XYZ file of C-alpha atoms in Angstrom:
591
model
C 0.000 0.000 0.000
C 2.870 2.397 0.305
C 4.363 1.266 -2.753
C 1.417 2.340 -4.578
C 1.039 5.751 -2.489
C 4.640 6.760 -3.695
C 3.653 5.211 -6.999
C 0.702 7.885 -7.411
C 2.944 10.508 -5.539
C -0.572 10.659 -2.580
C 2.298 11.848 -0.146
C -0.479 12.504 2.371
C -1.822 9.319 2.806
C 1.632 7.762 2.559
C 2.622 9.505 5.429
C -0.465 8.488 7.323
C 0.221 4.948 6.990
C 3.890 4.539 7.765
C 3.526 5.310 11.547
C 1.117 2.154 11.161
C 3.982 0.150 9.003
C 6.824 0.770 11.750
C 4.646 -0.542 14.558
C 3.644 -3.510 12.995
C 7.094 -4.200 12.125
C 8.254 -3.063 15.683
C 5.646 -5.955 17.325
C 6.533 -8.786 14.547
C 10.207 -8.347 15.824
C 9.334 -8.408 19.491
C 7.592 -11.640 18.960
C 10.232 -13.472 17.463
C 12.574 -12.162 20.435
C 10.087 -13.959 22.462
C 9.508 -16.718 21.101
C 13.185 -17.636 20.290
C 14.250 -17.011 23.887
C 11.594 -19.134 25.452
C 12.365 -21.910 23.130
C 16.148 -21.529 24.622
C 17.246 -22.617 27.736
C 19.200 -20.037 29.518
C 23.010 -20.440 29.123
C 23.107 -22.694 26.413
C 20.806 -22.216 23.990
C 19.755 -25.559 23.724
C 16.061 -26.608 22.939
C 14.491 -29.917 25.590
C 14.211 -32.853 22.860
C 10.751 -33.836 22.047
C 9.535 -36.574 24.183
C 12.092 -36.259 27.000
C 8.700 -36.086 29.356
C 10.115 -32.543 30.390
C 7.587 -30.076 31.610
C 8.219 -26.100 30.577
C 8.730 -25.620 34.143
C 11.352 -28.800 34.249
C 13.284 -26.735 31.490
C 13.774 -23.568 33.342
C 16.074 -24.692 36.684
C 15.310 -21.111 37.895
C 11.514 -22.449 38.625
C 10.646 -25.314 41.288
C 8.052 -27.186 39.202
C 4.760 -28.054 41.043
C 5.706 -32.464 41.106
C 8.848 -31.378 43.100
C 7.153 -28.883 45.392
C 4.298 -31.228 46.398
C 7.130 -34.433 46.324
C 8.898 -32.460 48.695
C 5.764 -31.651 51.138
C 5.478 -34.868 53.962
C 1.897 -36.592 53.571
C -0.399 -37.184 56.919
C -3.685 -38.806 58.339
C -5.902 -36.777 59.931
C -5.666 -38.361 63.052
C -1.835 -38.263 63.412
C -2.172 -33.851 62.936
C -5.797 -33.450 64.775
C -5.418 -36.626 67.622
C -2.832 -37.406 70.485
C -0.739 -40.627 69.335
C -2.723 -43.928 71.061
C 0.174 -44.371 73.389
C -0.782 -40.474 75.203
C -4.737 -41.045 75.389
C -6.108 -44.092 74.354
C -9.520 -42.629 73.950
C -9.845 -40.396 71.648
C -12.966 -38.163 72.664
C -11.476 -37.285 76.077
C -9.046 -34.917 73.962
C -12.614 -33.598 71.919
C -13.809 -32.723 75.739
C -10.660 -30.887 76.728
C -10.674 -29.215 72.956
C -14.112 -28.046 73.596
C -13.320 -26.719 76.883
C -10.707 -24.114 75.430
C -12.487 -21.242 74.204
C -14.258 -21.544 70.490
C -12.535 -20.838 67.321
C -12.657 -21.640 63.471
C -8.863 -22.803 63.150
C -8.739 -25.772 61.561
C -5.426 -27.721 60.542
C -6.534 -29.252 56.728
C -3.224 -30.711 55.786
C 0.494 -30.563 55.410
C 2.616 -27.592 53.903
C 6.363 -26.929 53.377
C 6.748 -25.404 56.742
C 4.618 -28.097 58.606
C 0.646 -28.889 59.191
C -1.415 -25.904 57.898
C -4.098 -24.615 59.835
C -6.444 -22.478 58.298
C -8.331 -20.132 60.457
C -12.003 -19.300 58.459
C -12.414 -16.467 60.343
C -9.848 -14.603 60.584
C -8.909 -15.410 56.947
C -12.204 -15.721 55.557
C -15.291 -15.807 56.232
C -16.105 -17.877 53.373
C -14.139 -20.128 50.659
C -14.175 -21.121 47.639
C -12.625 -24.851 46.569
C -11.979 -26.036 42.885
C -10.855 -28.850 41.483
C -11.436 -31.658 38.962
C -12.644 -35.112 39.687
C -10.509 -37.144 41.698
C -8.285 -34.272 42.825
C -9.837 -34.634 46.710
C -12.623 -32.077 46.983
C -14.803 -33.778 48.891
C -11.829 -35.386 51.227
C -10.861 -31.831 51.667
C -14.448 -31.289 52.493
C -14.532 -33.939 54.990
C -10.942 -33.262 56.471
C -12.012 -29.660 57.052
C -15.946 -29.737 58.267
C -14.116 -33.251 61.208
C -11.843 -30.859 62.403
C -13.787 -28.189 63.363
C -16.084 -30.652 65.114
C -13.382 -31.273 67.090
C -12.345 -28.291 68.040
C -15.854 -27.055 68.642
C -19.001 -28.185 70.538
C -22.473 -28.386 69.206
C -23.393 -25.619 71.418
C -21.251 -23.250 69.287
C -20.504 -24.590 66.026
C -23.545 -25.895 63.332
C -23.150 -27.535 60.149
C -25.682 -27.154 57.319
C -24.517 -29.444 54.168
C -26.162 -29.163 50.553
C -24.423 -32.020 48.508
C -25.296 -31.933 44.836
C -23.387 -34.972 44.356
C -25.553 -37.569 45.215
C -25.029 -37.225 49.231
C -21.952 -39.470 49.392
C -19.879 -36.848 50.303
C -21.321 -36.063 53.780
C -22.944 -39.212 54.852
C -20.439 -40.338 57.379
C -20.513 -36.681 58.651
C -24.585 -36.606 59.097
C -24.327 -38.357 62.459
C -22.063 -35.498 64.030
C -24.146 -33.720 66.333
C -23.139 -30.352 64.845
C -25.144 -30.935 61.716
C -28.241 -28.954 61.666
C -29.365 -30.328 58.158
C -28.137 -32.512 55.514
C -29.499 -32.536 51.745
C -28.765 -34.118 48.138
C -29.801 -33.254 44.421
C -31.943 -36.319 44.976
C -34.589 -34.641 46.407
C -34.527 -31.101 45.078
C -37.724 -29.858 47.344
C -35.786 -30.660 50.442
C -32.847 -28.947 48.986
C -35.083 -25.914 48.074
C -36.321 -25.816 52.064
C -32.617 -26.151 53.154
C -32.208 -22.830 50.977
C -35.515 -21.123 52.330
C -34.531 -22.027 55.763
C -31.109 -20.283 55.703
C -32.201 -17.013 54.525
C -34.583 -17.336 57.302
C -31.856 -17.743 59.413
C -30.493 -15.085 58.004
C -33.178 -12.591 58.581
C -33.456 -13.618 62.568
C -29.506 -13.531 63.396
C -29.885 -9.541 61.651
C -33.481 -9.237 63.530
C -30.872 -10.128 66.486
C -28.140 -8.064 66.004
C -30.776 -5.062 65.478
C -32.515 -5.613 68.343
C -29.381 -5.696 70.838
C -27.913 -2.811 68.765
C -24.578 -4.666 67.662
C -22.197 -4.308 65.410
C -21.901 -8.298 65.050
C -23.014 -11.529 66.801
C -19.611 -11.995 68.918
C -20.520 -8.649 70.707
C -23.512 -10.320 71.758
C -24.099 -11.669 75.575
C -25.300 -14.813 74.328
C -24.141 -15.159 70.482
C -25.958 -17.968 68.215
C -23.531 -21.059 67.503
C -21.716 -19.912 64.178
C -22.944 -21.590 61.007
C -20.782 -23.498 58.272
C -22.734 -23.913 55.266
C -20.985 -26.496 52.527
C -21.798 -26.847 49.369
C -20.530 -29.562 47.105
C -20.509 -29.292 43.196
C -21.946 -25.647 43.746
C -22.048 -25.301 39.724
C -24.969 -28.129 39.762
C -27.251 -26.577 42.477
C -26.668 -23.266 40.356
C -28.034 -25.575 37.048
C -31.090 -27.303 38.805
C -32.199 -24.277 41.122
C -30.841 -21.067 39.910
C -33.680 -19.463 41.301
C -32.505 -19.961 44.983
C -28.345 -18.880 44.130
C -29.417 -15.478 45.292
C -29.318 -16.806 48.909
C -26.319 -17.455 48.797
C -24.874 -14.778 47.577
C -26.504 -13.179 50.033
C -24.915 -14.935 52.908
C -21.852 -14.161 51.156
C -22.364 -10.358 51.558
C -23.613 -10.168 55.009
C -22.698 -13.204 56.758
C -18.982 -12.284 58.146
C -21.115 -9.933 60.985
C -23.672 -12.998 61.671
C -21.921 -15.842 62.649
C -22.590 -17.560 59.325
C -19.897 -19.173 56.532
C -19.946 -20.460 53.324
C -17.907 -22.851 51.368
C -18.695 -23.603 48.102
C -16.989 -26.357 46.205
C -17.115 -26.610 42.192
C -15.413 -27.963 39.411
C -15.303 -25.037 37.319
C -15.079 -21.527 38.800
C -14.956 -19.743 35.521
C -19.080 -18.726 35.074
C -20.657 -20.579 37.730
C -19.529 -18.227 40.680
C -21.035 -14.703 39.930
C -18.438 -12.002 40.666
C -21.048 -10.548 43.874
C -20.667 -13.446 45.190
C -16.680 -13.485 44.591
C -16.290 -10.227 46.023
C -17.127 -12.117 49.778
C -14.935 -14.447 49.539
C -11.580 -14.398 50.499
C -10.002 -17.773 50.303
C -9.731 -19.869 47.610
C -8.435 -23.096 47.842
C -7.737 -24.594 44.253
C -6.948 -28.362 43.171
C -5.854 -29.791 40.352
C -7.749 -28.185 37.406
C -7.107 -28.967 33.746
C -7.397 -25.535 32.257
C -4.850 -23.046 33.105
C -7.651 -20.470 32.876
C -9.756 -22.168 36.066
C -6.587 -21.802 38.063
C -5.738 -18.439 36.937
C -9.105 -17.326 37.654
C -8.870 -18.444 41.913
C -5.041 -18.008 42.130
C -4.154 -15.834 39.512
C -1.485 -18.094 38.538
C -1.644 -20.972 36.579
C 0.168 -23.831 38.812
C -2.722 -25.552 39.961
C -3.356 -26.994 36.188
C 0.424 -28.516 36.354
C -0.544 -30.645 39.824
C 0.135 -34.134 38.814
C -2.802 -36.666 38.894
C -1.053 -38.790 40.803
C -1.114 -36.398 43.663
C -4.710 -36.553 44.820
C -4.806 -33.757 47.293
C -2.520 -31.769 46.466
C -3.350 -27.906 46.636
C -3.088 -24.112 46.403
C -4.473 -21.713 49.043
C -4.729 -18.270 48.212
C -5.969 -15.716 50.662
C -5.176 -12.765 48.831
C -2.124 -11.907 50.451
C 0.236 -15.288 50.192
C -0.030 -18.276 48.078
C 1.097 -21.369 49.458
C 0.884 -25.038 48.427
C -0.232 -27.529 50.619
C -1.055 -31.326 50.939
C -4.777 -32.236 52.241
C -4.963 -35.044 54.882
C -7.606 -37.757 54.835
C -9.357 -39.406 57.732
C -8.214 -43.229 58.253
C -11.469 -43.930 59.580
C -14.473 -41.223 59.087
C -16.802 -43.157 61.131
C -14.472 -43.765 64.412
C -13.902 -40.045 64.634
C -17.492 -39.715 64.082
C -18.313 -42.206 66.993
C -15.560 -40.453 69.175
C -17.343 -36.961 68.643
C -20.804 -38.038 69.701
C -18.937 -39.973 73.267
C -17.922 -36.678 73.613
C -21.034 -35.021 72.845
C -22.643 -37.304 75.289
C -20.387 -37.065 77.932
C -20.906 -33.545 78.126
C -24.597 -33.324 78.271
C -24.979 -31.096 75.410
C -27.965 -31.601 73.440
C -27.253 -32.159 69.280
C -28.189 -29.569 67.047
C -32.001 -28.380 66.336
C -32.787 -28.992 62.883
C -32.806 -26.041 60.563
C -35.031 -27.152 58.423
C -37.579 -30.246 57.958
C -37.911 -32.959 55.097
C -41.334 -31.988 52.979
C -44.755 -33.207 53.473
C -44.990 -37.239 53.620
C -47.201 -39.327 51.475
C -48.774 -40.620 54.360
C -49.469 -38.995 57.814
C -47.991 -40.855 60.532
C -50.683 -40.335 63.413
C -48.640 -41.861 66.092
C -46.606 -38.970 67.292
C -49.725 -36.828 67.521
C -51.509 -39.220 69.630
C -48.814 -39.873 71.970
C -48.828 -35.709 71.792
C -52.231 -35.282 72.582
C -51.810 -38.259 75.705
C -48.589 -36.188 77.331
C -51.244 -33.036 77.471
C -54.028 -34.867 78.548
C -56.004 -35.306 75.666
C -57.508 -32.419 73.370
C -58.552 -29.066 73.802
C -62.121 -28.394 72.495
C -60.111 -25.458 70.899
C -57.622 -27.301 68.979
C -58.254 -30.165 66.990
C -55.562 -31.727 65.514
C -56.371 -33.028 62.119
C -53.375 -32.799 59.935
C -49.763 -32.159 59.270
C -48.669 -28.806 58.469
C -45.928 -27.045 55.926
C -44.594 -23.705 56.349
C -42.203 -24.757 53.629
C -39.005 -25.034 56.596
C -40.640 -26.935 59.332
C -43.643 -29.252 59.610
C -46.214 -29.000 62.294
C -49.299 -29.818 63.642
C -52.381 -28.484 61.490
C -55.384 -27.553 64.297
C -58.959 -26.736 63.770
C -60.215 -24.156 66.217
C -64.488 -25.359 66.417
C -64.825 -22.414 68.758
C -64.129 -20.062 66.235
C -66.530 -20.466 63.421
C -67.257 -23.040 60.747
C -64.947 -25.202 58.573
C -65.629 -26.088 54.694
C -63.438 -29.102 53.449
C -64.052 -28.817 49.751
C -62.561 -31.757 47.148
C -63.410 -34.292 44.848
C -64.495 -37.608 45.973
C -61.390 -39.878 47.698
C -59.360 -37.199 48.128
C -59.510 -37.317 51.961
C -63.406 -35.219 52.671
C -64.687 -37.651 54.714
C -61.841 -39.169 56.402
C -60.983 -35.314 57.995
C -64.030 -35.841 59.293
C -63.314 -38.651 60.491
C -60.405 -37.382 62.462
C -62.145 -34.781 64.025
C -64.670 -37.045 65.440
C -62.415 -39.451 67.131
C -60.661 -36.068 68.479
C -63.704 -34.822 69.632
C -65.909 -37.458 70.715
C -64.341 -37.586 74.548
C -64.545 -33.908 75.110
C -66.458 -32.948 77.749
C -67.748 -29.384 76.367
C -68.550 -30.520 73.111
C -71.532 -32.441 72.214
C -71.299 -33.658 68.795
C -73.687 -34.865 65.870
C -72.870 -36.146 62.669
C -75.095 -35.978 59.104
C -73.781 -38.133 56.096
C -75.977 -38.790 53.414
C -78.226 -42.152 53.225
C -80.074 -44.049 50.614
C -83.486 -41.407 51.586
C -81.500 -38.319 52.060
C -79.243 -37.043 54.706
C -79.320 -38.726 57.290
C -78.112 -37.184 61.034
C -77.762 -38.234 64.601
C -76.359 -37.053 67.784
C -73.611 -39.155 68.768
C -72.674 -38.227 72.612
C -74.917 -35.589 74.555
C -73.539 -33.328 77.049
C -71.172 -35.285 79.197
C -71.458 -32.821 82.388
C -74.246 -33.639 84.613
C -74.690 -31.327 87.802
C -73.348 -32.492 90.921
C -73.653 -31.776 94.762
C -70.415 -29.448 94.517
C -71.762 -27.370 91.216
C -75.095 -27.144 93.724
C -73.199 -25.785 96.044
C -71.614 -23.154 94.049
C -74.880 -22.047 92.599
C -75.925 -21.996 96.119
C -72.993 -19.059 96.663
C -73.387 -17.320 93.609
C -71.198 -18.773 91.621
C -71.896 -19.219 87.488
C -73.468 -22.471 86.498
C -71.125 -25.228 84.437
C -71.205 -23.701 80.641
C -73.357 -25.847 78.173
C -71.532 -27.899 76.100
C -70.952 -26.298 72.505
C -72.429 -28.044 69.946
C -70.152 -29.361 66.717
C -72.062 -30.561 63.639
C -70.231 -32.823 61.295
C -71.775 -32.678 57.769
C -70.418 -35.201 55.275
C -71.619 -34.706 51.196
C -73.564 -31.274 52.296
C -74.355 -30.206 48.628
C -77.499 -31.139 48.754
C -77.833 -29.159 52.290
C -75.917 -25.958 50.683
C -78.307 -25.753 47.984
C -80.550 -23.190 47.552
C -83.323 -24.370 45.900
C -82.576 -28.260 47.885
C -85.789 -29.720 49.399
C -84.079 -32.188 51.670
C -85.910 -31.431 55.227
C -82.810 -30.504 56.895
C -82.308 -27.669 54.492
C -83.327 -25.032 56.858
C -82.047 -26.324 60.073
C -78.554 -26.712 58.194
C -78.994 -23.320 57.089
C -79.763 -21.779 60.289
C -76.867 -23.921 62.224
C -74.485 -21.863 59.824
C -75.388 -18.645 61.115
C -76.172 -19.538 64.843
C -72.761 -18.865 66.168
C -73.568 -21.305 69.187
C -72.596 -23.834 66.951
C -70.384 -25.101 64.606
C -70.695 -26.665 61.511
C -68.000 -28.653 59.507
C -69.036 -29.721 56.088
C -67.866 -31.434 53.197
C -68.245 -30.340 49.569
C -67.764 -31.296 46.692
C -66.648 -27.632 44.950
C -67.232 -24.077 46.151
C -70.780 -23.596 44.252
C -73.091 -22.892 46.969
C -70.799 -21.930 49.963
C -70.313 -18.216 50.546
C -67.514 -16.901 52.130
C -67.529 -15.575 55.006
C -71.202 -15.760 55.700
C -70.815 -19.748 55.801
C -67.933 -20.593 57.100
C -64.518 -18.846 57.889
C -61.861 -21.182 57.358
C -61.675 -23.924 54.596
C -59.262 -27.432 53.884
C -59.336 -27.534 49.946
C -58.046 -30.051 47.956
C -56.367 -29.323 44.644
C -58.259 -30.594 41.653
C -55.389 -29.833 39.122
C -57.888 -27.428 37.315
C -56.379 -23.719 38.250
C -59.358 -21.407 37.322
C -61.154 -23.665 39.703
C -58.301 -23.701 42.487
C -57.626 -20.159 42.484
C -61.624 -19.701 43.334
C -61.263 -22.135 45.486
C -58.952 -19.026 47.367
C -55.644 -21.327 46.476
C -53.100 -18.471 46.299
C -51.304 -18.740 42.473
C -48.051 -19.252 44.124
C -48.891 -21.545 46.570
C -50.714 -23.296 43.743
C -47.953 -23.037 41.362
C -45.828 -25.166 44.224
C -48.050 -28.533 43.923
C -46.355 -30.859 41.613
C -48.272 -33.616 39.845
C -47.176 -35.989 42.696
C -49.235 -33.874 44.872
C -52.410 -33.714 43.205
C -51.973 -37.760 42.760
C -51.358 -38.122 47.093
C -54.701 -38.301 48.469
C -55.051 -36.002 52.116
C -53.181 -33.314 50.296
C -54.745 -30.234 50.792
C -54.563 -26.591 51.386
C -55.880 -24.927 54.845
C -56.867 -21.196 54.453
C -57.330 -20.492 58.181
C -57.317 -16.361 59.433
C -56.127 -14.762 56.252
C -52.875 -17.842 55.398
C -52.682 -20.397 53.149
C -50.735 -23.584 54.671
C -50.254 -26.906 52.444
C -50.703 -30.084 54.572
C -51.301 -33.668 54.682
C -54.360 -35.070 56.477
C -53.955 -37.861 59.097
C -54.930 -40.862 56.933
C -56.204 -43.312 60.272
C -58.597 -42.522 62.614
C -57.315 -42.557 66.101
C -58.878 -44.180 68.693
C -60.587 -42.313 71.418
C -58.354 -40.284 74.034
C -58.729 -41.429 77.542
């Protein structure tokens, strides 16, 4: 192009592009410099011969490679850098006591470096972490190593443990017995891992709630500080794939967790793209395996060592805290489940109770009545007030679903065999030895509805309530009556000719009484004027669900499974909408 500049004598242009000619000839030369130099090796110019199974960092003696670093690094059990030797105390959870005697901290000794074990203290150096590595580099050992040696060093009093394994849950299933673990999930059962997630932003909000209310600047200025919280997450880039809806909470507990007690370790193969750069920004270590892309390990460390680790060096390691990079080698447990046997002696010797649950597994297929019987025996039997009937789901914790008869009447609206009459059912049996209730039942026969009082009132006057009425005192209250409806269409109808039309009609607006009555759908009942709370089952159908008074999102949450499990229902009770699962048996009569 300059040739033909001169040629045409365009002087300006030709001066425009040789500024443009002597840099590109400027960077060609540079480039060859380069490239002939690092083909060199320094002093004699000699090139490594192909196949001589030298690495680049083999050729330059000025530069330890990574095999001879890690080579050079002794290799440990767990037990021989975290235990006494056998000889010095046979029993190993004596020295867990005395450990948990001294006062708390996060140091934990992971491995082996150059200069000796390496402890790694999460808080001071942290709060949270960030582990990479490929498969079969030692992750989840790591993992392991790490969550085992905290345990130790902490009791359940003041450390928790809240694991989210998107690996299958082989990673922490020796650890799930420890009694620091406050919850332990798997990809296998994505709504439990979507409750583990729901529950710690709700933990979350109440350690803040906490720190606001005492006016602290963190929960170690508090008088009585919750037990800190190690959240670990294995394969973090699969939990992002199958819930990325719920990643948010974590980053949040990233941001704000160093002042509440809470940490976060998230484990991945792949750091480039799965961890957002918010949620990098929180986390100070990064502890990075053998990778295979000199990119992934440039991207924790900013050095590309980790993807010349040797696979024949499982374990083997970088930890970068920002400030110092130094290579270690993680130690394994000999035996997982003897340290985890020695923790719980200790846990046991020391009285301490194991860690609440943070969360609960979802609603079962079938309610188990058991526990609420043996519930209702420990109080006494049931209050005329509270009627257990179901199990609840606040979408953390399951409960005990009540029905309040004092407080108006209750619609239970589905299709036949989803559950209708058996709630009814329930609430008999629950009812039927309560001494202020006096109960009658209507189900529908081959002329009509058919109804009958089961048990009148109970209380008969004595000599002592004679007495009392003697000295003024009020008479015994008249037992409340409870009228239990089954198939009340025909009952609810307004143009129905069954003779208990009007009576039904007028027991829904005496508030002496309540009424609880099946339906089939919400036709003919009118809300509030005839009843005030409501058990719905879902009929799949959404126009009909959401006038049903199913909220959309609670609706949107049923999964086909759901619809199929008969007893699964929603109760709209005082303004909230709770899923649950009836009690499937009737229980006998509480003595």
């Amino acid at each position: 192009m300059l040739v033909v500049m001169l040629i045409e004598r365009r002087w300006t242009f030709a001066m425009m592009i040789v500024p443009g000619l002597l840099g590109c000839g400027a960077s060609a030369l540079l480039a060859l410099s380069r490239l002939r130099d690092g083909r060199r090796r320094p002093g004699d110019g000699a090139m490594p011969a192909a196949g001589d199974g030298r690495s680049p960092s083999d050729a330059d003696p000025s530069r330890e490679g990574p095999r001879v670093a890690f080579g050079a690094i002794e290799s440990r059990t767990w037990e021989s850098l975290a235990l006494p030797p056998p000889d010095e105390e046979p029993l190993a959870w004596r020295h867990i006591v005395r450990r948990w005697l001294e006062p708390p901290s996060m140091e934990a000794v992971i491995g082996m470096s150059a200069d000796g074990p390496f402890p790694l203290d999460l808080s001071r150096r942290g709060p949270h972490a960030l582990v990479a590595g490929t498969t079969g580099s030692g992750k989840s050992v790591l993992l392991q190593t790490w969550c085992l040696s905290l345990a130790c060093r902490n009791p359940p009093s003041r450390l928790r443990f809240v694991f989210l394994d998107f690996k299958g849950g082989s990673a922490f299933s020796a650890l799930a017995r420890m009694p620091h673990v406050a919850g332990n999930v798997c990809d296998l059962d994505l709504a439990h891992a979507t409750r583990a997630l729901e529950a710690l932003e709700g933990e979350l909000r109440r350690r803040e709630r906490l720190v606001a209310e005492h006016h602290a600047a963190d929960v170690d200025r508090l008088a009585d500080p919750p037990p800190r919280l190690m959240i670990v997450v294995d394969e973090f880039h699969a939990l992002r794939s199958q819930l990325p809806d719920y990643v948010g909470r974590l980053v949040r507990i990233a941001a704000l967790g160093r002042s509440l007690g809470m940490h976060l370790v998230a484990c991945t193969q792949n750091p480039q793209g799965q961890v957002s750069a918010d949620m990098k920004a929180n986390i100070a270590v990064n502890i990075c395996l053998r990778v295979r892309d000199p990119m992934q390990s440039r991207e924790l460390l900013g050095t590309s060592d980790a993807a010349s680790i040797s696979p024949s060096l499982p374990g083997a390691a970088y930890c970068s805290d920002g400030e110092s990079l130094e290579a270690l080698r993680c130690c394994e447990a000999r035996d997982i489940d003897a340290a985890v046997d020695a923790v719980l002696s200790a846990q046991r010797f020391c009285a301490l109770p194991p860690a609440e649950p943070l969360f609960s597994a979802p609603l079962p297929r079938l309610a188990d009545v058991t526990p609420i019987m043996d519930e209702m025996r420990s109080r006494g039997g049931v209050e005329s007030d509270a009627v257990p009937f179901a199990v609840s789901d606040d979408g953390v914790r399951l409960g005990t679903a009540t029905l309040s008869v004092m407080l108006g009447n209750v619609a239970v609206v589905g299709q036949r065999g989803r559950g209708r009459s058996t709630v009814l059912s329930v609430v008999a049996a629950m009812l039927r030895d309560v001494p202020s209730v006096q109960l009658r039942v209507s189900r529908r026969g081959a002329h009509g509805v058919e109804s009958s009082i089961v048990r009148g009132p109970a209380r008969v006057l004595t000599d002592a309530d004679a007495a009392a009425r003697t000295h003024g005192a009020a008479p015994p209250p008249h037992p409340r009556m409870v009228w239990l409806a089954d198939d009340a269409d025909p009952l609810l109808d307004p143009l129905g000719d069954d003779p208990l039309c009007a009576e039904f009609r007028a027991a829904l607006l005496d508030p002496a009484i309540t009424v609880v009555f099946t339906a089939l759908t919400m036709r003919h009942v009118r809300v509030p004027e005839h009843c005030t709370t409501r058990i719905v089952f879902p009929t799949g159908d959404r126009p009909t669900d959401l006038s049903a008074g199913i909220p959309s999102d609670l609706l949107a949450r049923f999964t086909p499974e759901d619809l199929d499990t008969p007893g699964r229902a929603v109760f709209l009770d005082r303004g909230r909408a709770t899923p649950i699962q009836c009690l499937r048996e009737v229980p006998r009569a509480i003595p």
